[in-house]
Amino acid sequence: MAVRPEVTRQTIHGKSFLSLDTMTFADLLDRIGGVGTFQILHSILLAFPVCMVACHNFLQNFTAAFPAHHCKQKLGLNISGNISYEDLMRVTIPLNQKGLPERCRRFSEPQWMMLNPNVTLANISDAETESCLDGWVYDTSVVRSSIITEWDLVCDLSSMRQMAQSVYMVGVLLGGAVFGGIADRFGRRTVLIWSYMQMSIAGTLVAFLPSFPCYVFFRLISGMTFSSVLLNTLCLMLEWMPVKGRTLAGTFIGYVFTSGQMVLSGLAYAIRDWRWLQFSVTAPFYFFFVYSWLLQESGRWLILNGRTDQALTNMRRVARLNGKEDEGLKMSKEEVIAEMQNEISNRKSSHSLLDLIRTPGMRRITGCLMMVWFSTSFAYYGLAMDLQKFGISIYLVQFCFGAIDIPAKLVAALTMTFVGRRMTQGLFLILAGTMIIANIFVPVDMQVLRTALAALGKGCCASAFMCAYLYSGELFPTEIRQTGMGFSDMNARVGSVVAPVIHLIGEYIPILPAVIFGAAPIVSGIAATCLLPETRNRPLSDTIQEVEDRRKKRNWKQDVELKLEIVPLTQKPENCFKDAI
């Protein structure tokens, strides 16, 4: 028979409230059904947009695919006789050191001597060449069109491709910083509804506006929305989830994101035109916007922001869907306020980024999570910045890079459940760094082994990401959870912006990028393991003060254990604990 918590009556600010001495908000969720029908339906509705934002995150691998190309023939060139296309290429396009056609130069005049099989490159080394004044010819056998072919982003403009991706990542960075604080102030549901509409409009404009500057600008807006959808989805899901369901919820979102990567490979394979591919991954957000009005705002957030009536209404809806309508009707406003009275009284009216470092406990959590998020994203994009570098089908590589996450995240889910969040976070970061560094010692001609190690490293990074979203959501208190998650996500995006710069260093010191990409997650994994607290099977903190109280409690226990160890053995046993404290 279940034992109900002891209920007493207390007076606060002249008003009498019930005091539930042993209850938490998570206990209230258990009373109204725990992980029930509402949690399942709510999670499914929140999951579909996550799948599609994953497509947007990797979309430029296909919309900006870099095809083989060469200069067009000079306009007005008079070539008579029956000559094949291959011979025409030989007499008009010079060859590079590898014996392949130059991509950015052409002969000023046809070099007919190249049709002689005895002629070598040395014989025409002094032949005059010029840039591609009349444009380029692109190989459309793999990708029918891309932003590269539409706006000729090759040769002198080839850096524009990476610039566009960097701008998108800057948008993701800004979104984490901006939308995290906005959600803490205006609510998770409100920001999600706005984000779905923002992605719909921005993605559609990217697909159909005719200029490259417009493409870059609205990709930046899409990047901002990516952060908002991920952060607020996970937060809204966790805050409606009892303790026992949080690991499952975090794992579920991780697999949904993975499925989005594989869905993208199928869509890109079927739709080879970049504009229609862009629109195909954007159109579902119009539908998401329509049904997003059915989502329920976080009960925790409503209570902490003084909207207890709305919180009680939402909780009764949840109880009804979970088959616990009687329990929902028994709840009163006074009971809900009493359950959260300490959090409400300690909560500030507004919060800022400074709250993340205002107290010792928050400084430790924020500092460690900065390292975790930066290094995870840094290594992740260091491995998967360009699918074409593998030399095989980009559609297959995209699918495999998504598929490798399935077993990796399954292992992460099991270790998070049975071992703990802290060890899981540290373990996968250290493994990811080890895989990257191990690749340094594998011979270049062993491509299968090198690719396998890279895929395993990417899988470990993906698992570390999944754990980081759940772990960070549990470490930050409710009143600044979205601010903290947004700041953490911003550090991840800094890592994704820095990663291409490190790749440039490889042109001068080939071994250095792998060393840097590998060392960063190893260092942050050690820091997380040694300095962060465990959150498995523990209620979420609601206030900064609660975080500090838990930190002091842990420190007190450690001090007692240390003092007990140094008590002289000659002392009487009954005096040992007394002297230790």
Coordinates of C-alpha atoms in Angstrom, one line a residue:
M1 CA 0.0 0.0 0.0
A2 CA 1.4 3.4 -1.0
V3 CA 2.2 5.8 1.8
R4 CA 1.2 9.4 1.1
P5 CA 3.5 12.2 2.2
E6 CA 2.9 13.9 5.5
V7 CA 0.9 17.1 5.0
T8 CA 1.2 20.0 7.5
R9 CA -0.1 23.6 7.3
Q10 CA 2.3 26.6 7.2
T11 CA 1.8 30.3 7.0
I12 CA 3.7 32.3 4.4
H13 CA 3.3 36.0 4.0
G14 CA 0.1 35.9 6.1
K15 CA -1.5 33.1 4.0
S16 CA -2.0 29.5 5.1
F17 CA -0.8 26.8 2.8
L18 CA -0.4 23.0 2.9
S19 CA 3.2 21.9 3.2
L20 CA 4.1 18.5 1.6
D21 CA 7.3 17.8 3.6
T22 CA 8.6 15.0 1.3
M23 CA 7.1 15.7 -2.1
T24 CA 8.8 17.1 -5.2
F25 CA 7.3 18.2 -8.5
A26 CA 8.4 14.8 -9.9
D27 CA 6.2 13.1 -7.2
L28 CA 3.3 15.2 -8.4
L29 CA 3.9 13.8 -11.9
D30 CA 4.0 10.3 -10.6
R31 CA 0.6 11.0 -8.9
I32 CA -1.0 12.0 -12.2
G33 CA 0.2 8.9 -14.1
G34 CA 4.0 9.0 -14.3
V35 CA 5.1 8.0 -17.8
G36 CA 1.6 7.7 -19.3
T37 CA -0.3 8.4 -22.4
F38 CA 0.3 12.1 -22.2
Q39 CA 4.1 11.7 -22.0
I40 CA 4.1 9.3 -25.0
L41 CA 1.9 11.5 -27.2
H42 CA 3.7 14.7 -26.2
S43 CA 7.1 13.2 -26.9
I44 CA 6.0 11.9 -30.4
L45 CA 4.6 15.4 -31.3
L46 CA 7.9 17.0 -30.2
A47 CA 10.0 14.4 -32.0
F48 CA 8.9 15.0 -35.7
P49 CA 10.4 18.5 -35.8
V50 CA 13.7 17.2 -34.4
C51 CA 14.0 14.7 -37.2
M52 CA 13.6 17.5 -39.8
V53 CA 16.0 19.9 -38.1
A54 CA 18.6 17.2 -38.3
C55 CA 18.0 17.2 -42.1
H56 CA 18.6 21.0 -42.1
N57 CA 21.8 20.6 -40.1
F58 CA 23.5 18.3 -42.7
L59 CA 21.6 19.7 -45.7
Q60 CA 24.6 21.6 -47.2
N61 CA 26.5 18.3 -47.8
F62 CA 24.0 17.9 -50.7
T63 CA 22.8 21.4 -51.6
A64 CA 26.4 22.6 -51.8
A65 CA 27.9 19.4 -53.3
F66 CA 31.1 20.2 -55.2
P67 CA 30.9 18.5 -58.6
A68 CA 33.8 17.9 -61.0
H69 CA 34.1 20.8 -63.4
H70 CA 36.3 22.4 -66.0
C71 CA 36.4 25.5 -68.2
K72 CA 34.0 26.0 -71.0
Q73 CA 35.5 26.2 -74.5
K74 CA 36.3 29.7 -75.6
L75 CA 33.4 31.3 -77.4
G76 CA 33.8 31.6 -81.1
L77 CA 36.4 28.8 -81.2
N78 CA 36.4 27.3 -84.7
I79 CA 37.0 23.6 -84.6
S80 CA 36.4 21.7 -87.8
G81 CA 36.4 18.0 -88.5
N82 CA 35.1 15.0 -86.7
I83 CA 36.6 15.2 -83.1
S84 CA 35.5 13.3 -80.0
Y85 CA 34.7 15.0 -76.7
E86 CA 37.7 13.4 -75.1
D87 CA 40.0 14.8 -77.8
L88 CA 38.4 18.2 -77.5
M89 CA 39.1 18.2 -73.8
R90 CA 42.8 17.3 -74.5
V91 CA 43.4 20.2 -76.9
T92 CA 41.5 22.9 -74.8
I93 CA 42.0 22.0 -71.1
P94 CA 45.5 21.5 -69.6
L95 CA 46.3 18.6 -67.2
N96 CA 47.4 19.0 -63.6
Q97 CA 50.3 17.1 -61.9
K98 CA 48.0 14.1 -61.3
G99 CA 47.1 13.9 -65.0
L100 CA 43.6 15.2 -64.5
P101 CA 42.0 18.2 -66.3
E102 CA 42.6 21.5 -64.6
R103 CA 39.5 22.9 -63.0
C104 CA 40.2 26.6 -63.3
R105 CA 42.5 27.1 -66.3
R106 CA 42.2 26.5 -70.1
F107 CA 44.5 26.9 -73.1
S108 CA 44.3 30.3 -74.7
E109 CA 44.5 28.5 -78.1
P110 CA 43.8 24.8 -79.0
Q111 CA 46.9 22.7 -78.5
W112 CA 46.5 20.2 -81.4
M113 CA 49.8 18.6 -80.6
M114 CA 48.1 17.0 -77.6
L115 CA 46.4 14.6 -79.9
N116 CA 49.9 13.1 -80.6
P117 CA 50.2 10.2 -78.0
N118 CA 54.0 10.9 -77.8
V119 CA 53.5 14.4 -76.5
T120 CA 54.1 14.9 -72.7
L121 CA 53.3 17.7 -70.3
A122 CA 56.9 18.9 -70.6
N123 CA 56.4 19.6 -74.3
I124 CA 53.6 22.1 -73.7
S125 CA 54.7 23.5 -70.4
D126 CA 55.1 26.9 -72.0
A127 CA 51.7 26.9 -73.6
E128 CA 49.7 30.0 -72.7
T129 CA 46.7 29.5 -70.4
E130 CA 43.9 31.7 -69.1
S131 CA 41.1 31.6 -66.5
C132 CA 37.6 30.3 -67.2
L133 CA 36.4 33.5 -68.8
D134 CA 33.3 31.9 -70.3
G135 CA 32.2 29.9 -67.3
W136 CA 32.4 26.2 -66.4
V137 CA 31.0 22.8 -67.4
Y138 CA 29.8 20.7 -64.4
D139 CA 29.4 17.0 -64.0
T140 CA 25.7 16.5 -63.2
S141 CA 25.8 12.7 -63.0
V142 CA 25.7 12.7 -59.2
V143 CA 24.0 16.0 -58.3
R144 CA 21.8 17.7 -60.9
S145 CA 22.2 21.1 -59.4
S146 CA 23.6 22.7 -56.3
I147 CA 24.5 26.2 -55.1
I148 CA 27.9 25.6 -56.6
T149 CA 26.6 25.1 -60.1
E150 CA 24.0 27.8 -59.8
W151 CA 26.3 30.6 -58.7
D152 CA 29.6 29.3 -60.0
L153 CA 31.2 29.0 -56.5
V154 CA 34.4 27.5 -57.8
C155 CA 38.0 28.5 -58.3
D156 CA 38.4 32.0 -56.8
L157 CA 34.9 31.7 -55.2
S158 CA 35.3 28.2 -53.8
S159 CA 35.7 29.5 -50.3
M160 CA 32.2 30.8 -50.4
R161 CA 30.9 27.3 -49.9
Q162 CA 32.7 27.0 -46.5
M163 CA 31.7 30.5 -45.7
A164 CA 28.0 29.7 -46.2
Q165 CA 28.3 26.7 -43.8
S166 CA 30.2 28.9 -41.2
V167 CA 27.5 31.5 -41.4
Y168 CA 24.9 28.8 -40.7
M169 CA 26.9 27.6 -37.7
V170 CA 27.1 31.2 -36.5
G171 CA 23.3 31.2 -36.7
V172 CA 23.2 28.0 -34.6
L173 CA 25.5 29.7 -32.1
L174 CA 23.3 32.8 -31.9
G175 CA 20.2 30.7 -31.6
G176 CA 21.5 28.9 -28.5
A177 CA 22.4 32.2 -26.9
V178 CA 19.2 34.1 -27.8
F179 CA 16.4 31.5 -27.6
G180 CA 17.6 30.0 -24.3
G181 CA 17.0 33.2 -22.4
I182 CA 13.8 34.0 -24.3
A183 CA 12.3 30.6 -23.4
D184 CA 13.1 31.1 -19.7
R185 CA 11.3 34.4 -19.8
F186 CA 8.3 33.6 -22.1
G187 CA 8.0 29.8 -21.9
R188 CA 9.2 26.8 -23.8
R189 CA 5.9 26.2 -25.8
T190 CA 5.7 29.8 -27.0
V191 CA 9.2 29.8 -28.3
L192 CA 8.7 26.4 -30.0
I193 CA 5.6 27.6 -31.8
W194 CA 7.5 30.7 -33.1
S195 CA 10.5 28.5 -34.1
Y196 CA 8.4 26.2 -36.3
M197 CA 7.0 29.2 -38.2
Q198 CA 10.4 30.8 -38.4
M199 CA 11.9 27.6 -39.9
S200 CA 9.0 27.4 -42.4
I201 CA 9.5 30.9 -43.7
A202 CA 13.3 31.0 -43.7
G203 CA 13.6 27.5 -45.3
T204 CA 11.2 28.4 -48.0
L205 CA 13.0 31.7 -48.8
V206 CA 16.3 29.8 -49.0
A207 CA 14.8 27.5 -51.5
F208 CA 13.3 30.1 -53.9
L209 CA 15.2 33.4 -53.5
P210 CA 17.5 34.0 -56.5
S211 CA 20.7 35.4 -55.0
F212 CA 23.6 33.9 -53.0
P213 CA 23.5 36.7 -50.3
C214 CA 19.9 35.9 -49.6
Y215 CA 20.7 32.2 -49.4
V216 CA 23.4 32.9 -46.8
F217 CA 21.2 35.2 -44.7
F218 CA 18.2 33.0 -44.4
R219 CA 20.5 30.0 -43.8
L220 CA 21.7 31.9 -40.8
I221 CA 18.0 32.3 -39.6
S222 CA 17.5 28.6 -40.1
G223 CA 20.6 27.9 -38.0
M224 CA 19.2 30.0 -35.2
T225 CA 15.9 28.0 -35.4
F226 CA 17.9 24.7 -35.2
S227 CA 19.2 25.5 -31.8
S228 CA 15.8 26.8 -30.5
V229 CA 14.0 23.6 -31.6
L230 CA 16.5 21.2 -30.1
L231 CA 16.9 23.0 -26.8
N232 CA 13.2 23.8 -26.1
T233 CA 12.1 20.3 -27.3
L234 CA 14.3 18.5 -24.8
C235 CA 13.6 20.9 -22.0
L236 CA 9.8 20.7 -22.5
M237 CA 10.0 17.0 -22.7
L238 CA 12.1 16.6 -19.6
E239 CA 10.0 19.0 -17.5
W240 CA 6.9 16.8 -18.1
M241 CA 8.8 13.6 -17.5
P242 CA 9.1 11.8 -14.1
V243 CA 12.6 10.9 -12.9
K244 CA 12.3 7.3 -14.2
G245 CA 11.5 8.4 -17.7
R246 CA 14.1 11.0 -18.3
T247 CA 16.8 8.7 -19.6
L248 CA 14.4 7.1 -22.0
A249 CA 13.2 10.6 -23.2
G250 CA 16.8 11.7 -23.8
T251 CA 17.6 8.5 -25.7
F252 CA 14.5 8.8 -27.8
I253 CA 15.4 12.3 -28.9
G254 CA 18.9 11.1 -29.7
Y255 CA 17.6 8.4 -32.0
V256 CA 15.1 10.7 -33.6
F257 CA 18.0 13.0 -34.6
T258 CA 19.9 10.0 -35.9
S259 CA 16.9 9.0 -38.0
G260 CA 16.9 12.5 -39.5
Q261 CA 20.4 12.0 -40.9
M262 CA 19.3 8.8 -42.6
V263 CA 16.1 10.3 -43.9
L264 CA 18.1 13.1 -45.4
S265 CA 20.3 10.6 -47.4
G266 CA 17.1 9.1 -48.9
L267 CA 15.6 12.4 -49.7
A268 CA 18.8 13.7 -51.3
Y269 CA 19.2 10.6 -53.3
A270 CA 15.7 10.9 -54.7
I271 CA 15.7 14.7 -55.2
R272 CA 18.9 15.8 -57.0
D273 CA 17.8 19.5 -57.5
W274 CA 19.0 21.5 -54.5
R275 CA 16.0 24.0 -54.4
W276 CA 13.4 21.2 -54.3
L277 CA 15.5 19.3 -51.7
Q278 CA 15.6 22.4 -49.6
F279 CA 11.9 22.9 -49.8
S280 CA 11.2 19.2 -49.1
V281 CA 12.8 19.3 -45.7
T282 CA 11.2 22.7 -44.9
A283 CA 7.5 22.1 -45.9
P284 CA 6.8 19.8 -42.9
F285 CA 7.3 22.7 -40.5
Y286 CA 4.1 24.3 -41.7
F287 CA 2.3 21.2 -40.4
F288 CA 4.3 21.3 -37.2
F289 CA 3.3 24.9 -36.6
V290 CA -0.4 23.9 -36.9
Y291 CA -0.3 21.1 -34.4
S292 CA 2.1 22.9 -32.0
W293 CA -0.8 24.7 -30.4
L294 CA -1.8 21.3 -28.9
L295 CA 1.5 21.2 -26.9
Q296 CA 1.3 21.9 -23.1
E297 CA 3.5 24.5 -21.5
S298 CA 5.8 23.2 -18.7
G299 CA 4.1 22.9 -15.4
R300 CA 7.4 23.7 -13.6
W301 CA 8.0 26.8 -15.6
L302 CA 4.4 28.1 -15.0
I303 CA 4.6 27.6 -11.3
L304 CA 7.9 29.3 -11.0
N305 CA 6.6 32.2 -13.0
G306 CA 3.5 32.7 -10.9
R307 CA 1.0 31.2 -13.3
T308 CA -0.2 28.5 -10.9
D309 CA -3.8 28.4 -12.2
Q310 CA -2.6 27.6 -15.7
A311 CA -0.1 25.0 -14.3
L312 CA -3.0 23.3 -12.4
T313 CA -5.1 23.3 -15.5
N314 CA -2.4 21.7 -17.5
M315 CA -1.7 19.1 -14.9
R316 CA -5.4 18.1 -14.7
R317 CA -5.3 17.7 -18.5
V318 CA -2.3 15.4 -18.1
A319 CA -4.0 13.5 -15.4
R320 CA -7.1 13.0 -17.6
L321 CA -5.1 11.7 -20.5
N322 CA -3.1 9.4 -18.2
G323 CA -6.3 7.9 -16.7
K324 CA -5.8 9.7 -13.3
E325 CA -8.5 12.3 -13.6
D326 CA -9.5 11.8 -9.9
E327 CA -6.0 12.6 -8.7
G328 CA -5.9 15.7 -10.9
L329 CA -9.2 16.9 -9.5
K330 CA -7.9 16.4 -5.9
M331 CA -5.0 18.8 -6.5
S332 CA -5.5 22.3 -5.3
K333 CA -3.7 25.6 -6.0
E334 CA -2.6 25.8 -2.4
E335 CA -1.2 22.3 -2.6
V336 CA 0.8 23.0 -5.7
I337 CA 2.2 26.3 -4.3
A338 CA 3.1 24.6 -1.0
E339 CA 5.0 21.9 -3.0
M340 CA 7.1 24.6 -4.7
Q341 CA 7.1 27.2 -1.9
N342 CA 10.9 27.1 -1.3
E343 CA 11.7 27.3 -5.0
I344 CA 9.2 30.2 -5.4
S345 CA 10.5 32.2 -2.5
N346 CA 14.2 31.7 -3.5
R347 CA 13.6 32.5 -7.2
K348 CA 14.7 35.8 -8.6
S349 CA 12.3 37.7 -10.9
S350 CA 14.8 37.6 -13.8
H351 CA 18.0 35.9 -14.6
S352 CA 21.0 36.5 -16.8
L353 CA 24.1 34.7 -17.9
L354 CA 25.9 36.0 -14.8
D355 CA 23.8 33.6 -12.8
L356 CA 25.6 30.7 -14.4
I357 CA 28.8 31.7 -12.6
R358 CA 27.5 33.6 -9.5
T359 CA 27.9 30.8 -7.0
P360 CA 30.7 28.1 -6.6
G361 CA 28.4 25.2 -7.6
M362 CA 27.2 26.9 -10.7
R363 CA 30.7 28.0 -11.7
R364 CA 31.9 24.4 -11.5
I365 CA 28.9 23.0 -13.5
T366 CA 29.1 25.8 -16.1
G367 CA 32.9 25.6 -16.6
C368 CA 32.9 21.8 -17.1
L369 CA 29.9 21.8 -19.4
M370 CA 31.6 24.6 -21.5
M371 CA 34.5 22.2 -22.1
V372 CA 32.2 19.2 -22.7
W373 CA 30.0 20.9 -25.3
F374 CA 32.9 22.7 -27.1
S375 CA 35.0 19.6 -27.4
T376 CA 32.2 17.3 -28.5
S377 CA 31.1 19.6 -31.3
F378 CA 34.7 20.4 -32.2
A379 CA 35.6 16.7 -32.7
Y380 CA 32.2 15.9 -34.3
Y381 CA 32.5 18.4 -37.1
G382 CA 36.2 17.8 -37.3
L383 CA 35.4 14.3 -38.4
A384 CA 32.3 15.0 -40.6
M385 CA 32.8 18.4 -42.2
D386 CA 32.9 17.1 -45.8
L387 CA 31.5 13.8 -46.9
Q388 CA 33.1 14.1 -50.3
K389 CA 36.6 13.6 -48.8
F390 CA 35.9 9.9 -48.4
G391 CA 35.8 9.4 -52.1
I392 CA 32.7 7.3 -52.2
S393 CA 29.0 8.0 -52.6
I394 CA 28.0 10.9 -50.4
Y395 CA 24.5 9.4 -50.0
L396 CA 26.0 6.2 -48.6
V397 CA 28.4 8.0 -46.3
Q398 CA 25.6 10.1 -44.9
F399 CA 23.5 7.0 -44.3
C400 CA 26.4 5.2 -42.6
F401 CA 27.3 8.2 -40.4
G402 CA 23.7 8.2 -39.2
A403 CA 23.5 4.4 -38.8
I404 CA 26.7 4.2 -36.7
D405 CA 24.9 6.3 -34.0
I406 CA 22.3 3.6 -33.4
P407 CA 24.6 1.1 -31.6
A408 CA 26.6 3.8 -30.1
K409 CA 23.6 5.6 -28.6
L410 CA 22.2 2.3 -27.4
V411 CA 25.3 1.6 -25.4
A412 CA 25.2 5.2 -24.1
A413 CA 21.5 4.7 -23.0
L414 CA 22.4 1.6 -21.1
T415 CA 25.4 3.1 -19.3
M416 CA 23.4 6.3 -18.5
T417 CA 20.7 4.1 -16.9
F418 CA 22.8 1.6 -15.0
V419 CA 26.2 3.3 -14.5
G420 CA 25.3 7.0 -14.5
R421 CA 25.4 10.2 -16.5
R422 CA 28.9 11.4 -15.3
M423 CA 30.8 8.2 -16.2
T424 CA 28.9 7.9 -19.6
Q425 CA 29.8 11.5 -20.5
G426 CA 33.4 11.1 -19.7
L427 CA 33.8 7.6 -21.2
F428 CA 32.4 8.5 -24.6
L429 CA 34.5 11.7 -24.8
I430 CA 37.7 9.9 -24.0
L431 CA 36.9 7.1 -26.5
A432 CA 36.2 9.6 -29.2
G433 CA 39.5 11.4 -28.7
T434 CA 41.3 8.0 -28.6
M435 CA 39.8 6.9 -31.9
I436 CA 40.9 10.2 -33.6
I437 CA 44.4 10.0 -32.2
A438 CA 44.7 6.3 -33.1
N439 CA 44.1 7.2 -36.7
I440 CA 47.4 9.1 -36.8
F441 CA 49.3 5.8 -36.5
V442 CA 47.3 3.9 -39.2
P443 CA 49.0 3.9 -42.7
V444 CA 47.3 6.1 -45.3
D445 CA 46.8 3.1 -47.7
M446 CA 44.6 1.3 -45.0
Q447 CA 41.5 3.3 -46.0
V448 CA 39.0 0.7 -44.6
L449 CA 40.6 0.8 -41.1
R450 CA 40.9 4.6 -41.2
T451 CA 37.3 5.0 -42.2
A452 CA 36.1 2.6 -39.5
L453 CA 38.0 4.4 -36.8
A454 CA 36.6 7.7 -38.0
A455 CA 33.1 6.3 -38.0
L456 CA 33.5 4.9 -34.5
G457 CA 34.9 8.3 -33.3
K458 CA 31.9 10.0 -34.9
G459 CA 29.5 7.6 -33.1
C460 CA 31.2 8.3 -29.8
C461 CA 30.8 12.0 -30.4
A462 CA 27.1 11.5 -31.2
S463 CA 26.6 9.5 -28.0
A464 CA 28.5 12.2 -26.0
F465 CA 26.1 14.8 -27.5
M466 CA 23.1 12.8 -26.5
C467 CA 24.3 12.4 -23.0
A468 CA 25.3 16.1 -22.8
Y469 CA 21.7 17.2 -23.7
L470 CA 20.2 15.1 -20.9
Y471 CA 23.0 15.6 -18.4
S472 CA 23.0 19.4 -18.8
G473 CA 19.3 19.6 -18.5
E474 CA 19.5 17.7 -15.2
L475 CA 22.5 19.8 -13.9
F476 CA 21.0 23.3 -14.5
P477 CA 18.2 24.3 -12.2
T478 CA 14.7 25.0 -13.6
E479 CA 14.8 28.7 -13.2
I480 CA 17.9 29.1 -15.5
R481 CA 17.8 25.7 -17.3
Q482 CA 17.1 27.2 -20.7
T483 CA 19.7 30.0 -20.2
G484 CA 22.2 27.4 -19.2
M485 CA 21.3 25.0 -22.0
G486 CA 21.5 27.9 -24.5
F487 CA 24.9 28.9 -23.2
S488 CA 26.2 25.3 -23.4
D489 CA 24.9 24.9 -26.9
M490 CA 26.6 28.2 -27.8
N491 CA 29.9 26.7 -26.8
A492 CA 29.2 23.7 -29.0
R493 CA 28.6 26.0 -32.0
V494 CA 31.9 27.8 -31.3
G495 CA 33.5 24.4 -31.6
S496 CA 31.8 23.8 -35.0
V497 CA 32.9 27.2 -36.2
V498 CA 36.5 26.7 -35.1
A499 CA 36.8 23.1 -36.6
P500 CA 37.3 24.3 -40.3
V501 CA 40.1 26.6 -39.2
I502 CA 41.9 23.7 -37.6
H503 CA 41.6 21.8 -40.9
L504 CA 43.4 24.6 -42.7
I505 CA 46.4 24.1 -40.4
G506 CA 46.7 20.6 -41.8
E507 CA 48.0 22.0 -45.1
Y508 CA 51.1 23.0 -43.2
I509 CA 51.4 20.4 -40.4
P510 CA 49.3 17.4 -41.5
I511 CA 49.5 15.6 -38.1
L512 CA 48.4 18.6 -36.0
P513 CA 44.6 18.6 -36.7
A514 CA 44.2 15.0 -35.5
V515 CA 46.2 15.7 -32.4
I516 CA 44.0 18.8 -31.5
F517 CA 40.7 17.1 -32.4
G518 CA 41.7 14.1 -30.3
A519 CA 43.1 15.9 -27.3
A520 CA 40.2 18.2 -26.7
P521 CA 37.5 15.5 -25.9
I522 CA 40.0 13.5 -23.8
V523 CA 40.7 16.5 -21.6
S524 CA 37.0 17.5 -21.2
G525 CA 36.1 13.9 -20.6
I526 CA 38.5 13.7 -17.7
A527 CA 37.2 17.0 -16.3
A528 CA 33.6 15.9 -16.5
T529 CA 34.4 12.6 -14.7
C530 CA 36.3 14.2 -11.9
L531 CA 34.3 17.4 -11.3
L532 CA 30.6 17.1 -12.1
P533 CA 28.0 15.5 -9.8
E534 CA 25.9 12.5 -10.6
T535 CA 22.2 13.1 -11.4
R536 CA 20.9 9.6 -12.1
N537 CA 17.7 8.9 -10.2
R538 CA 17.7 12.2 -8.5
P539 CA 15.0 15.0 -8.7
L540 CA 15.7 18.0 -10.9
S541 CA 17.0 21.1 -9.1
D542 CA 14.6 24.0 -9.4
T543 CA 16.7 26.9 -8.0
I544 CA 20.3 28.0 -7.8
Q545 CA 20.1 27.8 -4.0
E546 CA 19.1 24.1 -4.3
V547 CA 22.2 23.4 -6.4
E548 CA 24.4 25.1 -3.7
D549 CA 22.7 23.1 -0.9
R550 CA 23.4 19.9 -2.7
R551 CA 27.0 20.9 -3.3
K552 CA 27.6 21.7 0.3
K553 CA 26.0 18.4 1.3
R554 CA 28.4 16.5 -0.9
N555 CA 31.4 18.5 0.4
W556 CA 30.3 17.8 4.0
K557 CA 30.1 14.1 3.4
Q558 CA 33.6 14.1 1.7
D559 CA 35.0 16.0 4.7
V560 CA 33.5 13.6 7.2
E561 CA 34.9 10.6 5.2
L562 CA 38.3 12.2 5.1
K563 CA 38.4 12.9 8.8
L564 CA 37.2 9.5 9.6
E565 CA 40.1 8.0 7.7
I566 CA 42.7 9.9 9.7
V567 CA 41.3 9.3 13.2
P568 CA 44.0 7.4 15.3
L569 CA 43.3 3.7 15.6
T570 CA 44.1 3.9 19.3
Q571 CA 40.9 6.0 20.0
K572 CA 37.8 4.4 21.3
P573 CA 35.4 3.5 18.5
E574 CA 32.5 5.5 20.1
N575 CA 34.6 8.7 19.9
C576 CA 35.7 8.4 16.2
F577 CA 32.6 9.9 14.5
K578 CA 32.4 12.6 17.2
D579 CA 36.0 13.7 16.6
A580 CA 35.6 13.5 12.9
I581 CA 32.8 16.2 12.8

